[in-house]
CSV table of C-alpha atoms and ligand atoms in Angstrom, one decimal:
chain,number,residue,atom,x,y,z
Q,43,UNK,CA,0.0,0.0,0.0
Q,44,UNK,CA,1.3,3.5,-0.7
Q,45,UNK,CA,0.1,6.4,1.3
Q,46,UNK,CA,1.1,10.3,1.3
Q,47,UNK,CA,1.3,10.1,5.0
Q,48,UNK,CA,1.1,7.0,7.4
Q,49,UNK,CA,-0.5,7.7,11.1
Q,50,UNK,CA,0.5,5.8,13.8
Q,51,UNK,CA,-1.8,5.5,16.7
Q,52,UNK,CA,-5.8,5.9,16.6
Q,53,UNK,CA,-6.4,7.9,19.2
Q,54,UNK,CA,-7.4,11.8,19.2
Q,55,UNK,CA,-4.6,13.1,17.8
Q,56,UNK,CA,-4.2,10.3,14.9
Q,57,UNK,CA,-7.9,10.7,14.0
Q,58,UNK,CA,-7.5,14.3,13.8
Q,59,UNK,CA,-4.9,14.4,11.7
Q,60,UNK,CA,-6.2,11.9,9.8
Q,61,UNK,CA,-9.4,14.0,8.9
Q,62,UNK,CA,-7.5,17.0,8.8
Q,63,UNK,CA,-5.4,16.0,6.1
Q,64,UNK,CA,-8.5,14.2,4.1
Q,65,UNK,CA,-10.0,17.4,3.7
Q,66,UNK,CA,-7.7,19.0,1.8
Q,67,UNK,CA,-7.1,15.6,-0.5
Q,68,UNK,CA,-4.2,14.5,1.3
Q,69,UNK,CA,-4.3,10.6,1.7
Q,70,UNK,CA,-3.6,8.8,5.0
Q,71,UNK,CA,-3.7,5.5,7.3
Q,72,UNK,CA,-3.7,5.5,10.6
Q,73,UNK,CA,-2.5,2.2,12.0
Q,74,UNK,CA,-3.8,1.2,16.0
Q,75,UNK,CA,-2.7,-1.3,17.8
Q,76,UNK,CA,-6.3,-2.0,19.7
Q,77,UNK,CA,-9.6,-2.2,19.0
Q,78,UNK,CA,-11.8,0.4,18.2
Q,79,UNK,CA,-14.1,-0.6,21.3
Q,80,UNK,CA,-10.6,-0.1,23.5
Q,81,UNK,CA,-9.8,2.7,22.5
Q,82,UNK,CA,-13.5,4.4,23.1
Q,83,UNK,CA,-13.3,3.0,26.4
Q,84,UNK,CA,-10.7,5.2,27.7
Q,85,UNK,CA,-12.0,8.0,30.2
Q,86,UNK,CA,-9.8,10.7,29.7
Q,87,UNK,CA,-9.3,14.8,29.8
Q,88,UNK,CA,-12.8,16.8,29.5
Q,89,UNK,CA,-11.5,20.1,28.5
Q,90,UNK,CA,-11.5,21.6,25.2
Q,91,UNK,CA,-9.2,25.1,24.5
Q,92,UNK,CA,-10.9,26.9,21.6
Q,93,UNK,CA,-7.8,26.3,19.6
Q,94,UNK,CA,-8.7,22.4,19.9
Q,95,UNK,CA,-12.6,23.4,19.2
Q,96,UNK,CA,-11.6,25.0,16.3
Q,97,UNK,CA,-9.6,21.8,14.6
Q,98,UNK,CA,-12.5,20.1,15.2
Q,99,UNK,CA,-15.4,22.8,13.0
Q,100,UNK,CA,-12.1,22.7,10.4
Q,101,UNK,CA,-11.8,18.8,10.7
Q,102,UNK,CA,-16.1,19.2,9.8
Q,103,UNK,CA,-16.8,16.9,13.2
Q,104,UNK,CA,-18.1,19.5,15.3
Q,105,UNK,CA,-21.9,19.5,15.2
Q,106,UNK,CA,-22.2,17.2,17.9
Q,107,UNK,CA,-20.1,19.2,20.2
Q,108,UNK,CA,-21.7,22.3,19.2
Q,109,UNK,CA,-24.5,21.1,20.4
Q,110,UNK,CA,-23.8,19.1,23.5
Q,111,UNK,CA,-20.9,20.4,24.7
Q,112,UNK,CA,-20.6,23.5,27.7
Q,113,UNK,CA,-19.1,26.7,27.8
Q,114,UNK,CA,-17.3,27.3,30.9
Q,115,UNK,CA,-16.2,31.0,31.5
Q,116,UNK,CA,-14.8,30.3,34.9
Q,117,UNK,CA,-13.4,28.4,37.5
Q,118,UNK,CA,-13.4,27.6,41.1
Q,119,UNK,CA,-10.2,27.3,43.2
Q,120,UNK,CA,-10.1,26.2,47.1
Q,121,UNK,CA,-8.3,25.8,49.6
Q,122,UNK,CA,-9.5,24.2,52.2
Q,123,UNK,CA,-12.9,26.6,52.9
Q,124,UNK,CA,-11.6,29.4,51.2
Q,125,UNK,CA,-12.8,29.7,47.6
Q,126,UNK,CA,-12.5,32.2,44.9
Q,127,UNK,CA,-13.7,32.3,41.2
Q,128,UNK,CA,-11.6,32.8,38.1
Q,129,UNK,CA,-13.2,34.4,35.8
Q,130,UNK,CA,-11.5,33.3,31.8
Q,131,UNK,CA,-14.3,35.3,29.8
Q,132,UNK,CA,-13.4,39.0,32.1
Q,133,UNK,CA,-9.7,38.1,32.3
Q,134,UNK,CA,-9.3,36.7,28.2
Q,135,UNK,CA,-12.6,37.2,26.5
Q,136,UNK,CA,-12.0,33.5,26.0
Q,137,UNK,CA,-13.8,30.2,27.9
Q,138,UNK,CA,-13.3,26.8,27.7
Q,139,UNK,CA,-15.8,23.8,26.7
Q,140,UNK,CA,-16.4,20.8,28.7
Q,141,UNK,CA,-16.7,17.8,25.8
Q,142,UNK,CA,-14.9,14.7,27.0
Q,143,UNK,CA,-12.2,13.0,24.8
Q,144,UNK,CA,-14.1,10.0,24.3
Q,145,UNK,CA,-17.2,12.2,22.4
Q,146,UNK,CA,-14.3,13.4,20.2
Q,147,UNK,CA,-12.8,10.6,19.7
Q,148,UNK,CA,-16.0,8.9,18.6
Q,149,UNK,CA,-16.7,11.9,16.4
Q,150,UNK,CA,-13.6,11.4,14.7
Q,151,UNK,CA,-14.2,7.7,14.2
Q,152,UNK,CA,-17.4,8.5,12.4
Q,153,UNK,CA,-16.1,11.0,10.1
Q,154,UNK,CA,-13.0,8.5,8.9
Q,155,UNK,CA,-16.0,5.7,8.7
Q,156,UNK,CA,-18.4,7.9,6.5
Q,157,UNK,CA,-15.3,9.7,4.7
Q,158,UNK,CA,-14.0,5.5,3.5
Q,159,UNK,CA,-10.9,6.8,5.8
Q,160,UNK,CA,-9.0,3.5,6.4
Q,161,UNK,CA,-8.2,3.0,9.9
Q,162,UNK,CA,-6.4,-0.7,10.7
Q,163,UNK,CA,-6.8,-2.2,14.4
Q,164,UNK,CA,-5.3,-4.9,16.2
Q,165,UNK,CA,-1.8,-3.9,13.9
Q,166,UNK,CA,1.0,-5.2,15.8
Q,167,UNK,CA,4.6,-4.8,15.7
Q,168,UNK,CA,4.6,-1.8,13.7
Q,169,UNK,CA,7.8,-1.1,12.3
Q,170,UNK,CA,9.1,2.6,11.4
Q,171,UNK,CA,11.7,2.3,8.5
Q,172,UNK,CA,13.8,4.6,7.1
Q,173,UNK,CA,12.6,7.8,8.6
Q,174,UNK,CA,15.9,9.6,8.0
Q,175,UNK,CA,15.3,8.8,4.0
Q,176,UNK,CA,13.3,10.2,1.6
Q,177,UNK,CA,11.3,6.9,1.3
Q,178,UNK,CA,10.6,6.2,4.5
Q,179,UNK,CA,7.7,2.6,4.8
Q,180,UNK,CA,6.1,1.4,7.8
Q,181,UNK,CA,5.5,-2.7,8.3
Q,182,UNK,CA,2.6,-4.2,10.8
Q,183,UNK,CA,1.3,-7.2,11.1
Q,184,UNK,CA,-2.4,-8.3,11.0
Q,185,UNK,CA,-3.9,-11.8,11.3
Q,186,UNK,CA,0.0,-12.9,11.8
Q,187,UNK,CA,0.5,-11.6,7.9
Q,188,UNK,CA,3.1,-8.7,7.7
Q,189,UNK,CA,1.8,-5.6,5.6
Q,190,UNK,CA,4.3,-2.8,4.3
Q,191,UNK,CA,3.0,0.9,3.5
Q,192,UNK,CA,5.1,3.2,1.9
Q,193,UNK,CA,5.0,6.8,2.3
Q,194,UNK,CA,5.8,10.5,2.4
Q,195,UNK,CA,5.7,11.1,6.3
Q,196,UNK,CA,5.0,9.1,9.3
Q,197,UNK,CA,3.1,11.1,12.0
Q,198,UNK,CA,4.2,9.0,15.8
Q,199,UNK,CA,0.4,10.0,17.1
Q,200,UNK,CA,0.8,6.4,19.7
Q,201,UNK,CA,1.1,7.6,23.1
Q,202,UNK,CA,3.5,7.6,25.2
Q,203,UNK,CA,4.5,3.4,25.1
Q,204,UNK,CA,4.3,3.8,21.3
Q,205,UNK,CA,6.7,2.7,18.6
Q,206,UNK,CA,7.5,5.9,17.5
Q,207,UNK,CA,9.5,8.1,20.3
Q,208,UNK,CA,11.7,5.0,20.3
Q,209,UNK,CA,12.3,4.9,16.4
Q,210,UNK,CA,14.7,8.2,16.8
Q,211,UNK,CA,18.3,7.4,18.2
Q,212,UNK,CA,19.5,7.9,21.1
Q,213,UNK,CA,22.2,10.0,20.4
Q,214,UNK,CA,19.9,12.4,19.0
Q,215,UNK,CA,16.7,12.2,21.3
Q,216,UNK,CA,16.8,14.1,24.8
Q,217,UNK,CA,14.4,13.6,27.1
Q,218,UNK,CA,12.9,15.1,30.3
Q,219,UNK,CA,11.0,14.4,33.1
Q,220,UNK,CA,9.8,14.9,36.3
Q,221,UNK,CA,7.3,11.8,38.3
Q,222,UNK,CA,5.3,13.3,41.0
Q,223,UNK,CA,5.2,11.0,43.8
Q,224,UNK,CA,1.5,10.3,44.1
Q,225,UNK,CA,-1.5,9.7,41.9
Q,226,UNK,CA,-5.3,10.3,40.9
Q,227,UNK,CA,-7.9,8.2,41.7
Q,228,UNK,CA,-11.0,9.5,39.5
Q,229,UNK,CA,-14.3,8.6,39.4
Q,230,UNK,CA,-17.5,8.7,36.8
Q,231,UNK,CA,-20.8,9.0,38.5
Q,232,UNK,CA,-24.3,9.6,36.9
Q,233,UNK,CA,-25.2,12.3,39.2
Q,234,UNK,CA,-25.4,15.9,38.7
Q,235,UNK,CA,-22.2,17.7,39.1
Q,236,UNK,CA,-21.9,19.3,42.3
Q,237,UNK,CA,-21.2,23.0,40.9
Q,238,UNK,CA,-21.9,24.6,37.6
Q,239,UNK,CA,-17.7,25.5,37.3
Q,240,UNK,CA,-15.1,23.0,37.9
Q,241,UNK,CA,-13.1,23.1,41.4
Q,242,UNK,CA,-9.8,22.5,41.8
Q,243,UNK,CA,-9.3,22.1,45.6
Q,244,UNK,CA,-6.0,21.9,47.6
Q,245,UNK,CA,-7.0,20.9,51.4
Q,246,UNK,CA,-4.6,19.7,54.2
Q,247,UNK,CA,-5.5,16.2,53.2
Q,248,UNK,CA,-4.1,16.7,49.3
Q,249,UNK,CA,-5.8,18.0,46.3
Q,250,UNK,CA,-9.6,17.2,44.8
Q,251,UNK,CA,-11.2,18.0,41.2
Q,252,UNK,CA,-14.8,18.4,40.5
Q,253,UNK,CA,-15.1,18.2,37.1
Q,254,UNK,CA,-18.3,17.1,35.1
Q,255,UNK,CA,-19.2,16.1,31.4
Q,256,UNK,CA,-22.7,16.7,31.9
Q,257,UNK,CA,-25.9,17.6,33.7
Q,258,UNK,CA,-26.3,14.0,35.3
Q,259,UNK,CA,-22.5,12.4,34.6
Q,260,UNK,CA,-19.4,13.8,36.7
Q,261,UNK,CA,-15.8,13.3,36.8
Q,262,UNK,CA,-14.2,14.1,40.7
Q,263,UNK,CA,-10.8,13.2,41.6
Q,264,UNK,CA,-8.9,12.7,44.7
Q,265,UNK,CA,-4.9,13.0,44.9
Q,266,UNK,CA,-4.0,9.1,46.2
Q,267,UNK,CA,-0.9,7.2,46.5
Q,268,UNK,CA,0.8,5.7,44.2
Q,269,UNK,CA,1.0,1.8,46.2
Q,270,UNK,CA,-3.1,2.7,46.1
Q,271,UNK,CA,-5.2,0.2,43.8
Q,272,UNK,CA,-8.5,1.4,42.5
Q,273,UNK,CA,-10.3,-1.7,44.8
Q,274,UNK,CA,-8.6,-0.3,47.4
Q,275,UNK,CA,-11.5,2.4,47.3
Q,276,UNK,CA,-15.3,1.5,47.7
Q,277,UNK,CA,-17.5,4.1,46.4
Q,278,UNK,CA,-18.1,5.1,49.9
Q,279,UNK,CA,-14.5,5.6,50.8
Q,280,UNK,CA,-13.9,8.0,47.7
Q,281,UNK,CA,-17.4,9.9,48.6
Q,282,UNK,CA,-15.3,10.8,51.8
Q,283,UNK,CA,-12.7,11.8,50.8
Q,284,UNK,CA,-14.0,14.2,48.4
Q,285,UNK,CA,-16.0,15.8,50.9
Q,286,UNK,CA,-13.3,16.5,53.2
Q,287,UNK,CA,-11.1,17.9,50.9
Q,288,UNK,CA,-13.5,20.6,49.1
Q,289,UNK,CA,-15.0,23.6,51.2
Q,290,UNK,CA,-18.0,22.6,53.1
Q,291,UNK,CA,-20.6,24.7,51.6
Q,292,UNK,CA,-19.6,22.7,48.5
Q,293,UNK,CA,-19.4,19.0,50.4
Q,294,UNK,CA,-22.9,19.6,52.0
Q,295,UNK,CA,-24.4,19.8,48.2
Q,296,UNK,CA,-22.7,16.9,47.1
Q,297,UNK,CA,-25.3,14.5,45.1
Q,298,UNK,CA,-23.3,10.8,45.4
Q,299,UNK,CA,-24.2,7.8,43.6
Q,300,UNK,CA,-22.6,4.5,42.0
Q,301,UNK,CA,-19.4,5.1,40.3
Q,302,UNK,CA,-19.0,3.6,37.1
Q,303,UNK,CA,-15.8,3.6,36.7
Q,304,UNK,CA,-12.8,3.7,39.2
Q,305,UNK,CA,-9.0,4.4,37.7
Q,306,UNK,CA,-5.6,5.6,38.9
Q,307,UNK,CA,-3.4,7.7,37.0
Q,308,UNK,CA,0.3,8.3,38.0
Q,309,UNK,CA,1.2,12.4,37.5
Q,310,UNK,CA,4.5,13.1,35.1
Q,311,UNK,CA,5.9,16.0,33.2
Q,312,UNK,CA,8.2,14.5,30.4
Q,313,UNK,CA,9.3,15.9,26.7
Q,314,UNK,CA,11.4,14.7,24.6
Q,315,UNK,CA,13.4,16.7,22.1
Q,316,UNK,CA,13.4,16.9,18.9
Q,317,UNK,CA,9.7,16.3,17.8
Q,318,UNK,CA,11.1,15.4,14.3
Q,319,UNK,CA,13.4,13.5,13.0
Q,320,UNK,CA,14.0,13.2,9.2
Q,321,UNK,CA,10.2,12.3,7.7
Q,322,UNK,CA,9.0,10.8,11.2
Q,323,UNK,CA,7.4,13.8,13.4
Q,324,UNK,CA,6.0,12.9,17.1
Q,325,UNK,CA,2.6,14.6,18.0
Q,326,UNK,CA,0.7,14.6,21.3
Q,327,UNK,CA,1.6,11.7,23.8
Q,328,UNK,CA,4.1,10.3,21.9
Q,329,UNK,CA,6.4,13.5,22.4
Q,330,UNK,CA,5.1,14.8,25.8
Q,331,UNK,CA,3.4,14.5,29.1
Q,332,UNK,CA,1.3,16.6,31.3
Q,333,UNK,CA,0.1,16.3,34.9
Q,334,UNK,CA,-3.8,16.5,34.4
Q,335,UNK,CA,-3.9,19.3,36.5
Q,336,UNK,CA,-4.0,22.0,34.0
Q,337,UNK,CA,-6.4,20.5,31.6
Q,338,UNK,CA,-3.5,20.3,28.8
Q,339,UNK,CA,-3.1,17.2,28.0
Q,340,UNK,CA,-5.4,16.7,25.1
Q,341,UNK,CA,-5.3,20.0,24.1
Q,342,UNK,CA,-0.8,20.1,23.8
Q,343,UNK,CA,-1.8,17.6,21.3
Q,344,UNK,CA,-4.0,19.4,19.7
Q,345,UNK,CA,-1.7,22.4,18.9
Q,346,UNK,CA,1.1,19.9,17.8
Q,347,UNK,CA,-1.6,18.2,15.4
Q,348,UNK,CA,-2.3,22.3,13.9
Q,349,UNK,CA,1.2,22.8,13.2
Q,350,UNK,CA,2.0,19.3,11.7
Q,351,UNK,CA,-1.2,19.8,9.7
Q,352,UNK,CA,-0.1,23.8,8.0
Q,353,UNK,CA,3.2,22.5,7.6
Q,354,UNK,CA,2.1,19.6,5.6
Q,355,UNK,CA,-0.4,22.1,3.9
Q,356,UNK,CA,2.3,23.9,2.6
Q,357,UNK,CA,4.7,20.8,1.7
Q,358,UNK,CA,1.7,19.6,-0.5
Q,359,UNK,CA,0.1,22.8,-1.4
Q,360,UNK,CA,3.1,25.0,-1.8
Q,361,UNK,CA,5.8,23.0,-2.6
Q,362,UNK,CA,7.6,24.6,0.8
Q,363,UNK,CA,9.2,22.8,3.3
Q,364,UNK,CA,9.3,25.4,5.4
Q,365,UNK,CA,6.3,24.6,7.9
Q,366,UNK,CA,7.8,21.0,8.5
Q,367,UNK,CA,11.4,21.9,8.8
Q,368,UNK,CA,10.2,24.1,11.6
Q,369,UNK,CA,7.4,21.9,13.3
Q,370,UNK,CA,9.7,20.6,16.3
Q,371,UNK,CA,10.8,24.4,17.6
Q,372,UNK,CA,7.0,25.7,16.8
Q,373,UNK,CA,5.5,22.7,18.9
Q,374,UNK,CA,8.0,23.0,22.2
Q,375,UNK,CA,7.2,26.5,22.0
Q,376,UNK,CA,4.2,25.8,23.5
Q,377,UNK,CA,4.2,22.7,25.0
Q,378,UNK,CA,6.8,24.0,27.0
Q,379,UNK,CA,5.0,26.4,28.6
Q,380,UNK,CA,2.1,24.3,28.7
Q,381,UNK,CA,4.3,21.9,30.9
Q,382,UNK,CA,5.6,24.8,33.2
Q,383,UNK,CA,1.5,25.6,34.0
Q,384,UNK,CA,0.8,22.5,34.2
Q,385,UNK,CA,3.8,21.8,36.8
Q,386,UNK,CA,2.9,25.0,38.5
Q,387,UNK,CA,-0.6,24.7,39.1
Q,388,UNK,CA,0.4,21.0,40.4
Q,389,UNK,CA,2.6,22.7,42.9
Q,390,UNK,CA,0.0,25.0,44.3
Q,391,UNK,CA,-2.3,22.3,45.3
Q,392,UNK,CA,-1.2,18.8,45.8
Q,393,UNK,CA,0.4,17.9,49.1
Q,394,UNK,CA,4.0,16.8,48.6
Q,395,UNK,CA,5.1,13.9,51.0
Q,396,UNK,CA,8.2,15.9,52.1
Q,397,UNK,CA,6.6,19.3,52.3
Q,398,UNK,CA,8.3,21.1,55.4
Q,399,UNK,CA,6.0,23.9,57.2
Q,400,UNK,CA,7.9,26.6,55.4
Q,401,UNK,CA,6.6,25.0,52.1
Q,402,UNK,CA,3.5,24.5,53.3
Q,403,UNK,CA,3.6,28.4,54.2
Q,404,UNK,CA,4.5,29.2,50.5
Q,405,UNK,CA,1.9,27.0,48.9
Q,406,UNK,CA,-0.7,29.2,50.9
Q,407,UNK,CA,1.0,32.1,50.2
Q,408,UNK,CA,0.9,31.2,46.3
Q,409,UNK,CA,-3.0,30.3,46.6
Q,410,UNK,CA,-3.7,33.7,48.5
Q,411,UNK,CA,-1.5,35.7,45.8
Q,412,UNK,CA,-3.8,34.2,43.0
Q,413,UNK,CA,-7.1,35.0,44.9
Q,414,UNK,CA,-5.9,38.4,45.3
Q,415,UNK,CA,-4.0,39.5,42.5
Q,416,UNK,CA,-5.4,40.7,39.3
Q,417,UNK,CA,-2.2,40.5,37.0
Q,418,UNK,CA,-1.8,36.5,38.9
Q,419,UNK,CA,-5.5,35.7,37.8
Q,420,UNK,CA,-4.6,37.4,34.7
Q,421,UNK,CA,-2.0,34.8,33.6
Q,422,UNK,CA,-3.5,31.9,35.3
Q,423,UNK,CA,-6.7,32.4,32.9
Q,424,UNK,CA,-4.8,33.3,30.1
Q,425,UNK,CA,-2.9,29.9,30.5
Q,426,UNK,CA,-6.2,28.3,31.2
Q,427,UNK,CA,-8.5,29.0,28.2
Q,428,UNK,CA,-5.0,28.0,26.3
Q,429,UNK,CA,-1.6,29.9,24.4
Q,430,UNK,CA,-1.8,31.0,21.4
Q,431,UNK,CA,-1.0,28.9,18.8
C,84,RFL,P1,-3.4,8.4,23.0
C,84,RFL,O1,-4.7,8.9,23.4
C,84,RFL,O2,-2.6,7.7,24.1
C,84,RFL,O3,-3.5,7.6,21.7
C,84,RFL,C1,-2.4,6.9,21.2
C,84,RFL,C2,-2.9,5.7,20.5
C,84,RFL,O4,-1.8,5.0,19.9
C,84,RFL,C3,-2.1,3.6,20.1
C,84,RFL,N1,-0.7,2.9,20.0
C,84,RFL,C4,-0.3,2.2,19.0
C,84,RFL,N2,-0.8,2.0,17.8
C,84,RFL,C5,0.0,1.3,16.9
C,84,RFL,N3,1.2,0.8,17.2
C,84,RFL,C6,1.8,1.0,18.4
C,84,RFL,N4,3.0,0.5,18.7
C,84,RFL,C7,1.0,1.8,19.3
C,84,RFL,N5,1.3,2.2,20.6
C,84,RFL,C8,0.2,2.8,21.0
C,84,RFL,C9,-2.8,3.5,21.4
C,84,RFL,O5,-3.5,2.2,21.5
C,84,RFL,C10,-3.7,4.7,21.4
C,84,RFL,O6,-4.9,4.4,20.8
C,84,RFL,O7,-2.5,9.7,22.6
C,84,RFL,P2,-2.9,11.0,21.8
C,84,RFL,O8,-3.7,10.7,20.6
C,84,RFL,O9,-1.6,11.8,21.6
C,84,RFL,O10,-3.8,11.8,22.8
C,84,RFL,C11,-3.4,12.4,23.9
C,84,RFL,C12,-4.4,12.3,25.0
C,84,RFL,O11,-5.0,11.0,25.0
C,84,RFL,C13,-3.8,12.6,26.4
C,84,RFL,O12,-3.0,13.8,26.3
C,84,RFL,C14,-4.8,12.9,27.5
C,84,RFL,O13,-5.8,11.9,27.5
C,84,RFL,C15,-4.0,12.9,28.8
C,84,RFL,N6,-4.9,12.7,29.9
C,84,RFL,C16,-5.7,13.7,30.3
C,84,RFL,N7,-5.6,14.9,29.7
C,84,RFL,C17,-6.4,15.9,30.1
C,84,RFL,O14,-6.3,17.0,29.5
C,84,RFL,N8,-7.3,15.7,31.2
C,84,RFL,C18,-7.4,14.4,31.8
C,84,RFL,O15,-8.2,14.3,32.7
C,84,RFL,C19,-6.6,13.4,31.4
C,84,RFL,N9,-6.7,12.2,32.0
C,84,RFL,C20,-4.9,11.4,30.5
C,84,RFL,C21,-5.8,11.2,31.6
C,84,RFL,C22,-4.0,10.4,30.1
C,84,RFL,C23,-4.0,9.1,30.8
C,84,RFL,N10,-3.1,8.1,30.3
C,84,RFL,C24,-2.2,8.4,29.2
C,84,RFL,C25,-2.7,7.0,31.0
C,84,RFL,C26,-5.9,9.9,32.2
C,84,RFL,C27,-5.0,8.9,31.8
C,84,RFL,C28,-5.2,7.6,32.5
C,85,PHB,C1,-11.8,15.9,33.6
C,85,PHB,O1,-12.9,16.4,33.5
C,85,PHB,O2,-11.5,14.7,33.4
C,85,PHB,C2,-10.7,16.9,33.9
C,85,PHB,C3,-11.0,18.3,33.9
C,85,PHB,C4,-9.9,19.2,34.2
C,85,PHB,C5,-8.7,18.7,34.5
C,85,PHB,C6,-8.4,17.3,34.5
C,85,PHB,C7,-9.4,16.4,34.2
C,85,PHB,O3,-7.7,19.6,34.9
């Protein structure tokens, strides 16, 4: 099989790219090493920027999150029963939208099916060849046949265990990272979210998130450890928790119910360096890691999937190399930043196992700053609602 470009990795940034590139007659696979079913299974981010909203009215898969998503012009922050409000659409003009990742990933899996986009699951050991030529091919294996597709570009869209990071030499990759020493326990629960805004709440027992992804299904999270084991948690025992770390006025509204699903994610910062190497170029996961805490996850892959997606525009359209050659510095622009918010606003509300009483003085200190600081809500909003791209 020939293709202009080669997609590893079916999740949101794959897809998008995908359906990106089809609508402006560029071809593509996009090779996944699951099933479809596993990979709408995941319960990930719930937070949109409008630069990721956008991609998806260009990608033409927006009309269900037009109508369905939420517009969030604010934010709660607490610590322990002091609150305040951040207010994106006074501070940036801008907001958010709650739509989780597995409505957009969904969407995106409809628009490949009704566009004849040719997605392959269950492809395993896929093989990156070549990258630093000008005919680069990619070999899977399906059904225990091997397959070759030969290409332009391969975009690494698999996460961060995929194939792809791994495919670029050592002597010319440099990686970063930073592993928080405890984790999130989250929770899905058909009952109406406890507040209209999400709260991100530090308390002396260690942060909480109420989140939401709509009017009778929310997302709450606790900060746990890291030897902690979903089962290690009945329903009960999470319902708590959460009440003791959020401000009361919030904890005495709180509708619980069944969860529906239980997980524990482990917080990192990583990023590897460069995002390109030869025709291979790394996009979301695959290059770089968030802690949850800022909501940039999903969204860091987004802009890597808008600069991939000009710069190819203008390889194909343009004849210019130009937007490609420069995708690596353009994409750790931002996602640099986005990991220094994302780090930061970690910092101001988890609790740290070896956090002395002066640290505990400056963590306050940083919360108060930000409650009462215009220039502090300022930047935290601007950050928020997402950089420019
Ligand atoms: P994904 O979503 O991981 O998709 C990568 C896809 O590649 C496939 N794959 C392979 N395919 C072929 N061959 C291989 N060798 C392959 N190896 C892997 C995988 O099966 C998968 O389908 O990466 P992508 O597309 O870059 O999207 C990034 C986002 O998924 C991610 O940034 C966010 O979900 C991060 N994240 C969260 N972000 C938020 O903003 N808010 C959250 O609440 C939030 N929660 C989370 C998260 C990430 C988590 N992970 C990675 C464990 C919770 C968890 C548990
Ligand atoms: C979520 O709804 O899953 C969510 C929202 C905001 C975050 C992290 C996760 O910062």
């Amino acid at each position: 099989m020939r293709r202009q470009v080669c997609i590893i990795g079916g999740g949101p940034s794959g897809l998008l790219l995908s359906q990106l590139l089809h609508r402006q007659g560029i071809d593509s696979v996009v090779l996944e090493r699951k099933t479809r079913d596993y990979v709408l299974s995941r319960i990930r981010a719930g937070i949109l920027e409008t630069g990721m909203v956008n991609l998806m009215r260009e990608a033409g898969v927006s009309e269900r999150m037009d109508r369905e998503g939420y517009i969030h012009e604010g934010t709660v922050i607490a610590h322990g029963d002091d609150r305040f409000g951040i207010n994106f659409k006074d501070l940036t003009g801008d907001h958010v939208m709650i739509y989780g990742q597995t409505e957009v990933t969904r969407d995106l899996y409809d628009a490949r099916d009704a566009a004849g986009g040719t997605v392959i699951f269950n492809a395993e050991g896929v093989t990156i060849h070549d990258a630093d030529s000008d005919a680069p091919y990619v070999t899977y294996i399906t059904e225990g046949t091997e397959h070759r597709i030969d290409c332009d570009f391969v975009a690494g869209c698999d996460g961060f265990h995929g194939v792809s990071r791994r495919t670029i030499p050592l002597d010319v990759r440099r990686e970063y990272e930073k592993v928080y020493p405890f984790g999130w326990l989250g929770i899905l629960s058909e009952t109406p979210p406890v507040h209209d805004e999400l709260i991100y709440a530090g308390s002396d027992r260690g942060f909480a998130l109420c989140s939401m992804r709509n009017d009778n299904l929310s997302r709450y999270y606790v900060q746990c450890s890291l030897s902690d084991s979903p089962e290690d948690w009945t329903d009960d025992a999470f319902w708590d928790e959460l009440r003791k770390r959020i401000p009361q006025e919030f904890a005495d509204q709180l509708i619980t119910g069944p969860s529906i699903e239980k997980s524990i994610a482990p917080l990192r910062s990583f990023v590897t360096e460069p995002m390109r190497w030869g025709r291979l170029f790394l996009c979301g996961d695959a290059a770089h890691i968030v802690p949850p805490t800022g909501a940039k996850g999903l969204n860091t892959a987004a802009s890597d999937i808008h600069y991939l997606y000009q710069g190819l525009l203008q390889f194909y359209h343009e004849g210019d190399s130009e937007g490609i050659d420069r995708y690596s510095e353009k994409a750790l622009a931002r996602i640099w930043k986005a990991e220094r918010f994302s780090w930061a606003t970690t910092n101001l509300l988890h609790r740290y196992p070896d956090q002395s009483p002066f640290d505990l003085k400056m963590q306050k200190a940083d919360v108060a700053f930000l409650r009462d600081n215009h220039a502090a809500q300022t930047a935290f909003a601007q950050n928020y609602v997402g950089l420019p791209y």
